[in-house]
Amino acid sequence: MENYKHILLAVDFYEHCEAVASRANDLAVKYQAKLGIIHVVDSLPITDAGYGADIPFNLDLTTELMAGAKKRLSKLAEKMGVPEDRQWLEMGSPKSEIIRVAEENKVDLIVIGSHGRHGLALLLGSTANGVLHHATCDVLAVRLQDD
Ligand code: AMP
């Protein structure tokens, strides 16, 4: 098997995300691979049928969320020595965006946590599950335990 050349770390900035980052970093060093980081801001609902009428898309809130996410991503990237052109801040479905960015940038290994925001009760979180099923490259799901 060839060495990995381009590793993509998917971070949700939830608890335990440092363990996932540390594993991605170790692998990048081991394989002398390029390391990139992606964070996806979940798309906000534009409408809520429960209120009977459309809720206007909140541009201020979106801008604020993106700015906050950008700061956290830049801070982590700086700590890990990841250059700006390998930092991806996207908006949409985490699973779809992780897969899209991986394909467009010829990533050969995605490193993801087994669980994040969507609950340790599940064997695999929904993002991890979706990426494992649909990615065209290798995926490492770092086992995260609830302690
Ligand atoms: P989950 O499926 O939400 O329990 O999360 C499992 C893993 O998917 C996390 O540990 C992250 O590696 C990744 N992940 C989840 N949400 C995001 C997100 N919004 N952006 C980037 N990676 C994510």
Tab-separated table of N, CA and C and ligand atoms in Angstrom:
chain	number	residue	atom	x	y	z
A	1	MET	N	0.840	-1.210	0.000
A	1	MET	CA	0.000	0.000	0.000
A	1	MET	C	0.870	1.253	0.000
A	2	GLU	N	0.483	2.200	-0.847
A	2	GLU	CA	1.253	3.452	-0.906
A	2	GLU	C	1.022	4.309	0.325
A	3	ASN	N	1.991	5.175	0.612
A	3	ASN	CA	1.815	6.117	1.724
A	3	ASN	C	0.705	7.116	1.416
A	4	TYR	N	0.037	7.555	2.457
A	4	TYR	CA	-0.949	8.623	2.263
A	4	TYR	C	-0.203	9.918	1.930
A	5	LYS	N	-0.795	10.689	1.031
A	5	LYS	CA	-0.143	11.936	0.613
A	5	LYS	C	-0.888	13.177	1.087
A	6	HIS	N	-2.197	13.043	1.234
A	6	HIS	CA	-2.998	14.208	1.621
A	6	HIS	C	-4.088	13.763	2.598
A	7	ILE	N	-3.929	14.203	3.830
A	7	ILE	CA	-4.852	13.798	4.898
A	7	ILE	C	-5.770	14.973	5.229
A	8	LEU	N	-7.049	14.679	5.385
A	8	LEU	CA	-8.016	15.729	5.741
A	8	LEU	C	-8.599	15.434	7.117
A	9	LEU	N	-8.410	16.375	8.033
A	9	LEU	CA	-8.965	16.258	9.383
A	9	LEU	C	-10.311	16.985	9.419
A	10	ALA	N	-11.346	16.289	9.872
A	10	ALA	CA	-12.674	16.914	10.002
A	10	ALA	C	-12.900	17.246	11.474
A	11	VAL	N	-13.055	18.527	11.774
A	11	VAL	CA	-13.251	18.915	13.188
A	11	VAL	C	-14.609	19.573	13.391
A	12	ASP	N	-15.212	19.218	14.534
A	12	ASP	CA	-16.499	19.848	14.871
A	12	ASP	C	-16.366	20.784	16.074
A	13	PHE	N	-15.143	20.882	16.619
A	13	PHE	CA	-14.853	21.722	17.793
A	13	PHE	C	-15.689	21.317	19.006
A	14	TYR	N	-16.068	20.065	19.022
A	14	TYR	CA	-16.797	19.541	20.167
A	14	TYR	C	-15.774	18.859	21.069
A	15	GLU	N	-16.228	18.428	22.295
A	15	GLU	CA	-15.259	17.797	23.200
A	15	GLU	C	-14.620	16.580	22.523
A	16	HIS	N	-13.414	16.265	22.855
A	16	HIS	CA	-12.613	15.174	22.299
A	16	HIS	C	-12.037	15.500	20.928
A	17	CYS	N	-12.317	16.675	20.383
A	17	CYS	CA	-11.836	16.895	19.009
A	17	CYS	C	-10.305	16.989	18.963
A	18	GLU	N	-9.670	17.290	20.119
A	18	GLU	CA	-8.197	17.338	20.145
A	18	GLU	C	-7.609	15.945	19.889
A	19	ALA	N	-8.300	14.913	20.370
A	19	ALA	CA	-7.792	13.542	20.182
A	19	ALA	C	-7.790	13.187	18.695
A	20	VAL	N	-8.806	13.650	17.992
A	20	VAL	CA	-8.908	13.367	16.549
A	20	VAL	C	-7.813	14.159	15.815
A	21	ALA	N	-7.632	15.407	16.232
A	21	ALA	CA	-6.609	16.269	15.609
A	21	ALA	C	-5.221	15.683	15.832
A	22	SER	N	-4.991	15.193	17.028
A	22	SER	CA	-3.677	14.659	17.354
A	22	SER	C	-3.378	13.400	16.525
A	23	ARG	N	-4.406	12.561	16.308
A	23	ARG	CA	-4.202	11.358	15.487
A	23	ARG	C	-3.910	11.740	14.030
A	24	ALA	N	-4.619	12.741	13.530
A	24	ALA	CA	-4.386	13.178	12.142
A	24	ALA	C	-2.966	13.732	12.001
A	25	ASN	N	-2.544	14.480	13.002
A	25	ASN	CA	-1.208	15.063	12.966
A	25	ASN	C	-0.133	13.966	12.989
A	26	ASP	N	-0.313	12.980	13.865
A	26	ASP	CA	0.650	11.866	13.944
A	26	ASP	C	0.761	11.149	12.595
A	27	LEU	N	-0.387	10.934	11.951
A	27	LEU	CA	-0.375	10.225	10.663
A	27	LEU	C	0.303	11.056	9.575
A	28	ALA	N	0.055	12.369	9.612
A	28	ALA	CA	0.685	13.251	8.615
A	28	ALA	C	2.207	13.226	8.773
A	29	VAL	N	2.664	13.197	10.020
A	29	VAL	CA	4.118	13.143	10.266
A	29	VAL	C	4.651	11.793	9.798
A	30	LYS	N	3.966	10.741	10.200
A	30	LYS	CA	4.414	9.377	9.850
A	30	LYS	C	4.537	9.186	8.334
A	31	TYR	N	3.522	9.659	7.595
A	31	TYR	CA	3.524	9.455	6.140
A	31	TYR	C	4.121	10.628	5.376
A	32	GLN	N	4.570	11.633	6.095
A	32	GLN	CA	5.076	12.868	5.473
A	32	GLN	C	4.061	13.397	4.459
A	33	ALA	N	2.817	13.407	4.908
A	33	ALA	CA	1.705	13.813	4.043
A	33	ALA	C	1.320	15.268	4.313
A	34	LYS	N	0.662	15.860	3.331
A	34	LYS	CA	0.077	17.200	3.555
A	34	LYS	C	-1.122	17.010	4.480
A	35	LEU	N	-1.340	17.994	5.353
A	35	LEU	CA	-2.492	17.910	6.255
A	35	LEU	C	-3.403	19.105	6.009
A	36	GLY	N	-4.693	18.832	5.868
A	36	GLY	CA	-5.685	19.904	5.731
A	36	GLY	C	-6.729	19.751	6.827
A	37	ILE	N	-7.458	20.824	7.085
A	37	ILE	CA	-8.513	20.773	8.114
A	37	ILE	C	-9.803	21.328	7.519
A	38	ILE	N	-10.898	20.649	7.820
A	38	ILE	CA	-12.204	21.171	7.394
A	38	ILE	C	-13.140	21.288	8.599
A	39	HIS	N	-13.874	22.403	8.620
A	39	HIS	CA	-14.977	22.544	9.563
A	39	HIS	C	-16.188	23.019	8.757
A	40	VAL	N	-17.326	22.417	9.022
A	40	VAL	CA	-18.546	22.787	8.297
A	40	VAL	C	-19.548	23.387	9.276
A	41	VAL	N	-20.008	24.573	8.949
A	41	VAL	CA	-21.074	25.186	9.740
A	41	VAL	C	-22.388	24.646	9.183
A	42	ASP	N	-23.107	23.952	10.043
A	42	ASP	CA	-24.380	23.359	9.623
A	42	ASP	C	-25.290	24.427	9.048
A	43	SER	N	-25.937	24.146	7.918
A	43	SER	CA	-26.823	25.161	7.335
A	43	SER	C	-28.025	25.382	8.248
A	44	LEU	N	-28.436	26.636	8.358
A	44	LEU	CA	-29.568	26.971	9.224
A	44	LEU	C	-30.871	26.745	8.477
A	45	PRO	N	-31.916	26.353	9.205
A	45	PRO	CA	-33.199	26.218	8.510
A	45	PRO	C	-33.687	27.581	8.033
A	46	ILE	N	-34.156	27.634	6.811
A	46	ILE	CA	-34.626	28.913	6.266
A	46	ILE	C	-36.096	29.121	6.613
A	47	THR	N	-36.800	28.012	6.745
A	47	THR	CA	-38.217	28.146	7.083
A	47	THR	C	-38.553	27.225	8.240
A	48	ASP	N	-39.602	27.528	8.943
A	48	ASP	CA	-40.085	26.640	9.985
A	48	ASP	C	-41.601	26.569	9.857
A	49	ALA	N	-42.050	25.427	9.347
A	49	ALA	CA	-43.481	25.263	9.088
A	49	ALA	C	-44.300	25.388	10.372
A	50	GLY	N	-43.661	25.112	11.511
A	50	GLY	CA	-44.336	25.181	12.796
A	50	GLY	C	-44.879	26.567	13.103
A	51	TYR	N	-44.250	27.580	12.529
A	51	TYR	CA	-44.710	28.948	12.761
A	51	TYR	C	-45.704	29.411	11.702
A	52	GLY	N	-45.932	28.563	10.734
A	52	GLY	CA	-46.941	28.875	9.733
A	52	GLY	C	-46.446	29.797	8.629
A	53	ALA	N	-45.341	30.465	8.856
A	53	ALA	CA	-44.836	31.393	7.830
A	53	ALA	C	-43.327	31.222	7.740
A	54	ASP	N	-42.784	31.718	6.670
A	54	ASP	CA	-41.331	31.616	6.481
A	54	ASP	C	-40.602	32.518	7.457
A	55	ILE	N	-39.546	31.993	8.071
A	55	ILE	CA	-38.679	32.837	8.892
A	55	ILE	C	-37.573	33.320	7.962
A	56	PRO	N	-37.333	34.597	7.840
A	56	PRO	CA	-36.316	35.056	6.894
A	56	PRO	C	-34.938	34.535	7.278
A	57	PHE	N	-34.161	34.223	6.276
A	57	PHE	CA	-32.796	33.772	6.500
A	57	PHE	C	-32.043	34.850	7.266
A	58	ASN	N	-31.451	34.470	8.414
A	58	ASN	CA	-30.823	35.461	9.275
A	58	ASN	C	-29.360	35.665	8.877
A	59	LEU	N	-29.145	36.691	8.065
A	59	LEU	CA	-27.822	36.946	7.517
A	59	LEU	C	-26.818	37.307	8.608
A	60	ASP	N	-27.265	38.099	9.597
A	60	ASP	CA	-26.362	38.504	10.679
A	60	ASP	C	-25.882	37.297	11.469
A	61	LEU	N	-26.814	36.415	11.780
A	61	LEU	CA	-26.470	35.230	12.563
A	61	LEU	C	-25.500	34.345	11.780
A	62	THR	N	-25.752	34.212	10.489
A	62	THR	CA	-24.881	33.396	9.639
A	62	THR	C	-23.475	33.985	9.607
A	63	THR	N	-23.402	35.297	9.421
A	63	THR	CA	-22.101	35.963	9.353
A	63	THR	C	-21.360	35.780	10.680
A	64	GLU	N	-22.102	35.906	11.777
A	64	GLU	CA	-21.512	35.755	13.104
A	64	GLU	C	-20.993	34.324	13.322
A	65	LEU	N	-21.808	33.354	12.915
A	65	LEU	CA	-21.403	31.948	13.067
A	65	LEU	C	-20.148	31.640	12.252
A	66	MET	N	-20.130	32.151	11.030
A	66	MET	CA	-18.984	31.893	10.150
A	66	MET	C	-17.723	32.561	10.707
A	67	ALA	N	-17.873	33.768	11.248
A	67	ALA	CA	-16.720	34.492	11.778
A	67	ALA	C	-16.150	33.764	13.004
A	68	GLY	N	-17.044	33.291	13.883
A	68	GLY	CA	-16.616	32.551	15.068
A	68	GLY	C	-15.910	31.259	14.669
A	69	ALA	N	-16.486	30.570	13.686
A	69	ALA	CA	-15.918	29.303	13.231
A	69	ALA	C	-14.552	29.535	12.590
A	70	LYS	N	-14.435	30.630	11.851
A	70	LYS	CA	-13.176	30.952	11.169
A	70	LYS	C	-12.057	31.159	12.199
A	71	LYS	N	-12.397	31.849	13.285
A	71	LYS	CA	-11.402	32.105	14.338
A	71	LYS	C	-10.902	30.795	14.938
A	72	ARG	N	-11.834	29.910	15.248
A	72	ARG	CA	-11.451	28.637	15.870
A	72	ARG	C	-10.631	27.787	14.903
A	73	LEU	N	-11.035	27.813	13.641
A	73	LEU	CA	-10.312	27.025	12.635
A	73	LEU	C	-8.889	27.565	12.460
A	74	SER	N	-8.761	28.887	12.371
A	74	SER	CA	-7.435	29.494	12.184
A	74	SER	C	-6.530	29.186	13.368
A	75	LYS	N	-7.120	29.242	14.579
A	75	LYS	CA	-6.328	28.996	15.779
A	75	LYS	C	-5.787	27.548	15.790
A	76	LEU	N	-6.678	26.609	15.468
A	76	LEU	CA	-6.255	25.202	15.452
A	76	LEU	C	-5.223	24.978	14.338
A	77	ALA	N	-5.484	25.568	13.173
A	77	ALA	CA	-4.580	25.386	12.037
A	77	ALA	C	-3.190	25.949	12.357
A	78	GLU	N	-3.173	27.078	13.026
A	78	GLU	CA	-1.889	27.692	13.382
A	78	GLU	C	-1.126	26.773	14.337
A	79	LYS	N	-1.868	26.250	15.320
A	79	LYS	CA	-1.255	25.336	16.296
A	79	LYS	C	-0.674	24.092	15.605
A	80	MET	N	-1.350	23.643	14.542
A	80	MET	CA	-0.918	22.418	13.867
A	80	MET	C	-0.024	22.691	12.663
A	81	GLY	N	0.232	23.968	12.382
A	81	GLY	CA	1.094	24.316	11.253
A	81	GLY	C	0.455	24.045	9.899
A	82	VAL	N	-0.860	24.202	9.832
A	82	VAL	CA	-1.571	23.983	8.555
A	82	VAL	C	-1.770	25.330	7.853
A	83	PRO	N	-1.258	25.470	6.617
A	83	PRO	CA	-1.365	26.757	5.924
A	83	PRO	C	-2.807	27.094	5.522
A	84	GLU	N	-3.007	28.378	5.223
A	84	GLU	CA	-4.365	28.861	4.932
A	84	GLU	C	-5.024	28.150	3.745
A	85	ASP	N	-4.219	27.791	2.752
A	85	ASP	CA	-4.830	27.162	1.568
A	85	ASP	C	-5.238	25.709	1.819
A	86	ARG	N	-4.974	25.211	3.025
A	86	ARG	CA	-5.480	23.881	3.378
A	86	ARG	C	-6.424	23.939	4.581
A	87	GLN	N	-7.028	25.107	4.764
A	87	GLN	CA	-8.073	25.266	5.789
A	87	GLN	C	-9.386	25.496	5.048
A	88	TRP	N	-10.342	24.640	5.276
A	88	TRP	CA	-11.630	24.775	4.591
A	88	TRP	C	-12.735	25.048	5.601
A	89	LEU	N	-13.371	26.181	5.435
A	89	LEU	CA	-14.541	26.508	6.239
A	89	LEU	C	-15.722	26.536	5.281
A	90	GLU	N	-16.640	25.600	5.487
A	90	GLU	CA	-17.758	25.459	4.553
A	90	GLU	C	-19.073	25.580	5.297
A	91	MET	N	-20.137	25.763	4.536
A	91	MET	CA	-21.466	25.790	5.138
A	91	MET	C	-22.341	24.775	4.405
A	92	GLY	N	-23.108	24.029	5.154
A	92	GLY	CA	-23.994	23.046	4.521
A	92	GLY	C	-24.077	21.791	5.355
A	93	SER	N	-24.202	20.668	4.666
A	93	SER	CA	-24.261	19.382	5.365
A	93	SER	C	-22.829	18.918	5.622
A	94	PRO	N	-22.441	18.680	6.891
A	94	PRO	CA	-21.063	18.275	7.172
A	94	PRO	C	-20.621	17.079	6.328
A	95	LYS	N	-21.450	16.056	6.275
A	95	LYS	CA	-21.080	14.847	5.525
A	95	LYS	C	-20.782	15.183	4.054
A	96	SER	N	-21.697	15.904	3.406
A	96	SER	CA	-21.538	16.189	1.982
A	96	SER	C	-20.338	17.095	1.726
A	97	GLU	N	-20.144	18.081	2.591
A	97	GLU	CA	-19.044	19.025	2.375
A	97	GLU	C	-17.689	18.351	2.590
A	98	ILE	N	-17.605	17.483	3.609
A	98	ILE	CA	-16.342	16.770	3.866
A	98	ILE	C	-15.992	15.915	2.641
A	99	ILE	N	-16.979	15.217	2.116
A	99	ILE	CA	-16.744	14.347	0.953
A	99	ILE	C	-16.377	15.187	-0.283
A	100	ARG	N	-17.093	16.283	-0.491
A	100	ARG	CA	-16.820	17.139	-1.662
A	100	ARG	C	-15.399	17.702	-1.622
A	101	VAL	N	-15.042	18.271	-0.460
A	101	VAL	CA	-13.703	18.881	-0.350
A	101	VAL	C	-12.626	17.801	-0.504
A	102	ALA	N	-12.864	16.628	0.067
A	102	ALA	CA	-11.880	15.540	-0.055
A	102	ALA	C	-11.690	15.160	-1.528
A	103	GLU	N	-12.780	15.051	-2.257
A	103	GLU	CA	-12.674	14.642	-3.669
A	103	GLU	C	-12.014	15.729	-4.509
A	104	GLU	N	-12.427	16.973	-4.282
A	104	GLU	CA	-11.900	18.068	-5.102
A	104	GLU	C	-10.409	18.316	-4.860
A	105	ASN	N	-9.920	17.894	-3.713
A	105	ASN	CA	-8.523	18.172	-3.376
A	105	ASN	C	-7.662	16.913	-3.319
A	106	LYS	N	-8.178	15.857	-3.906
A	106	LYS	CA	-7.434	14.582	-4.000
A	106	LYS	C	-6.904	14.105	-2.651
A	107	VAL	N	-7.765	14.216	-1.653
A	107	VAL	CA	-7.423	13.707	-0.326
A	107	VAL	C	-7.446	12.184	-0.393
A	108	ASP	N	-6.461	11.520	0.246
A	108	ASP	CA	-6.501	10.058	0.227
A	108	ASP	C	-6.824	9.443	1.591
A	109	LEU	N	-6.924	10.283	2.631
A	109	LEU	CA	-7.370	9.771	3.941
A	109	LEU	C	-8.126	10.866	4.679
A	110	ILE	N	-9.341	10.544	5.097
A	110	ILE	CA	-10.121	11.468	5.930
A	110	ILE	C	-10.030	10.951	7.368
A	111	VAL	N	-9.697	11.837	8.306
A	111	VAL	CA	-9.656	11.461	9.725
A	111	VAL	C	-10.814	12.165	10.424
A	112	ILE	N	-11.622	11.376	11.092
A	112	ILE	CA	-12.879	11.867	11.643
A	112	ILE	C	-13.073	11.222	13.021
A	113	GLY	N	-13.830	11.842	13.903
A	113	GLY	CA	-14.127	11.219	15.196
A	113	GLY	C	-15.277	10.242	15.051
A	114	SER	N	-15.274	9.196	15.876
A	114	SER	CA	-16.387	8.236	15.797
A	114	SER	C	-17.690	8.901	16.248
A	115	HIS	N	-17.565	9.896	17.126
A	115	HIS	CA	-18.749	10.590	17.645
A	115	HIS	C	-18.433	12.055	17.831
A	116	GLY	N	-19.460	12.867	17.714
A	116	GLY	CA	-19.288	14.290	18.004
A	116	GLY	C	-20.538	14.775	18.678
A	117	ARG	N	-21.044	15.842	18.141
A	117	ARG	CA	-22.258	16.432	18.718
A	117	ARG	C	-23.438	15.482	18.714
A	118	HIS	N	-23.432	14.548	17.771
A	118	HIS	CA	-24.644	13.751	17.601
A	118	HIS	C	-24.704	12.509	18.478
A	119	GLY	N	-23.935	12.515	19.564
A	119	GLY	CA	-24.234	11.535	20.593
A	119	GLY	C	-23.344	10.331	20.695
A	120	LEU	N	-22.871	10.084	21.937
A	120	LEU	CA	-22.035	8.923	22.192
A	120	LEU	C	-22.865	7.655	22.336
A	121	ALA	N	-24.170	7.801	22.373
A	121	ALA	CA	-25.022	6.634	22.535
A	121	ALA	C	-24.967	5.757	21.285
A	122	LEU	N	-24.680	6.375	20.157
A	122	LEU	CA	-24.655	5.610	18.914
A	122	LEU	C	-23.301	4.934	18.737
A	123	LEU	N	-23.304	3.855	17.977
A	123	LEU	CA	-22.050	3.170	17.680
A	123	LEU	C	-21.165	4.098	16.869
A	124	LEU	N	-21.778	4.801	15.927
A	124	LEU	CA	-21.068	5.793	15.113
A	124	LEU	C	-21.971	7.004	14.981
A	125	GLY	N	-21.389	8.204	15.042
A	125	GLY	CA	-22.187	9.409	14.846
A	125	GLY	C	-22.691	9.478	13.414
A	126	SER	N	-23.661	10.332	13.165
A	126	SER	CA	-24.270	10.363	11.832
A	126	SER	C	-23.309	10.902	10.771
A	127	THR	N	-22.445	11.851	11.154
A	127	THR	CA	-21.489	12.383	10.171
A	127	THR	C	-20.462	11.299	9.835
A	128	ALA	N	-19.918	10.680	10.892
A	128	ALA	CA	-18.920	9.628	10.685
A	128	ALA	C	-19.520	8.514	9.811
A	129	ASN	N	-20.726	8.131	10.117
A	129	ASN	CA	-21.390	7.066	9.375
A	129	ASN	C	-21.564	7.450	7.897
A	130	GLY	N	-22.036	8.670	7.666
A	130	GLY	CA	-22.262	9.125	6.293
A	130	GLY	C	-20.962	9.204	5.510
A	131	VAL	N	-19.909	9.713	6.151
A	131	VAL	CA	-18.619	9.838	5.448
A	131	VAL	C	-18.068	8.441	5.150
A	132	LEU	N	-18.149	7.540	6.131
A	132	LEU	CA	-17.637	6.178	5.913
A	132	LEU	C	-18.364	5.485	4.759
A	133	HIS	N	-19.648	5.740	4.635
A	133	HIS	CA	-20.409	5.082	3.571
A	133	HIS	C	-20.172	5.677	2.192
A	134	HIS	N	-19.930	6.979	2.133
A	134	HIS	CA	-19.933	7.623	0.809
A	134	HIS	C	-18.589	8.126	0.303
A	135	ALA	N	-17.575	8.203	1.164
A	135	ALA	CA	-16.279	8.726	0.697
A	135	ALA	C	-15.648	7.741	-0.286
A	136	THR	N	-14.901	8.297	-1.227
A	136	THR	CA	-14.252	7.425	-2.209
A	136	THR	C	-12.803	7.127	-1.802
A	137	CYS	N	-12.339	7.753	-0.712
A	137	CYS	CA	-10.983	7.470	-0.223
A	137	CYS	C	-11.076	6.736	1.120
A	138	ASP	N	-9.934	6.421	1.719
A	138	ASP	CA	-9.938	5.776	3.032
A	138	ASP	C	-10.457	6.749	4.090
A	139	VAL	N	-11.051	6.190	5.122
A	139	VAL	CA	-11.569	7.008	6.237
A	139	VAL	C	-11.124	6.350	7.538
A	140	LEU	N	-10.527	7.152	8.412
A	140	LEU	CA	-10.193	6.640	9.740
A	140	LEU	C	-11.133	7.287	10.751
A	141	ALA	N	-11.926	6.458	11.426
A	141	ALA	CA	-12.811	6.971	12.480
A	141	ALA	C	-12.102	6.730	13.814
A	142	VAL	N	-11.654	7.804	14.433
A	142	VAL	CA	-10.924	7.689	15.702
A	142	VAL	C	-11.945	7.399	16.798
A	143	ARG	N	-11.759	6.276	17.486
A	143	ARG	CA	-12.715	5.860	18.513
A	143	ARG	C	-12.680	6.822	19.690
A	144	LEU	N	-13.785	7.433	19.975
A	144	LEU	CA	-13.876	8.359	21.107
A	144	LEU	C	-14.766	7.731	22.165
A	145	GLN	N	-14.254	7.693	23.381
A	145	GLN	CA	-15.024	7.077	24.473
A	145	GLN	C	-15.599	8.169	25.338
A	146	ASP	N	-16.729	7.865	25.927
A	146	ASP	CA	-17.313	8.784	26.911
A	146	ASP	C	-16.678	8.469	28.254
A	147	ASP	N	-15.978	9.469	28.877
A	147	ASP	CA	-15.374	9.118	30.167
A	147	ASP	C	-15.899	9.965	31.304
B	1	AMP	P1	-21.060	13.181	14.653
B	1	AMP	O1	-21.380	12.296	13.525
B	1	AMP	O2	-21.696	14.520	14.615
B	1	AMP	O3	-21.265	12.513	15.977
B	1	AMP	O4	-19.508	13.557	14.535
B	1	AMP	C1	-18.507	12.593	14.270
B	1	AMP	C2	-17.288	13.277	13.708
B	1	AMP	O5	-17.625	13.901	12.462
B	1	AMP	C3	-16.694	14.394	14.557
B	1	AMP	O6	-15.824	13.899	15.569
B	1	AMP	C4	-15.939	15.186	13.502
B	1	AMP	O7	-14.706	14.555	13.181
B	1	AMP	C5	-16.864	15.063	12.282
B	1	AMP	N1	-17.799	16.193	12.203
B	1	AMP	C6	-19.042	16.286	12.740
B	1	AMP	N2	-19.606	17.470	12.480
B	1	AMP	C7	-18.678	18.174	11.770
B	1	AMP	C8	-18.640	19.498	11.217
B	1	AMP	N3	-19.671	20.312	11.334
B	1	AMP	N4	-17.528	19.866	10.552
B	1	AMP	C9	-16.482	19.024	10.408
B	1	AMP	N5	-16.448	17.776	10.923
B	1	AMP	C10	-17.525	17.357	11.585
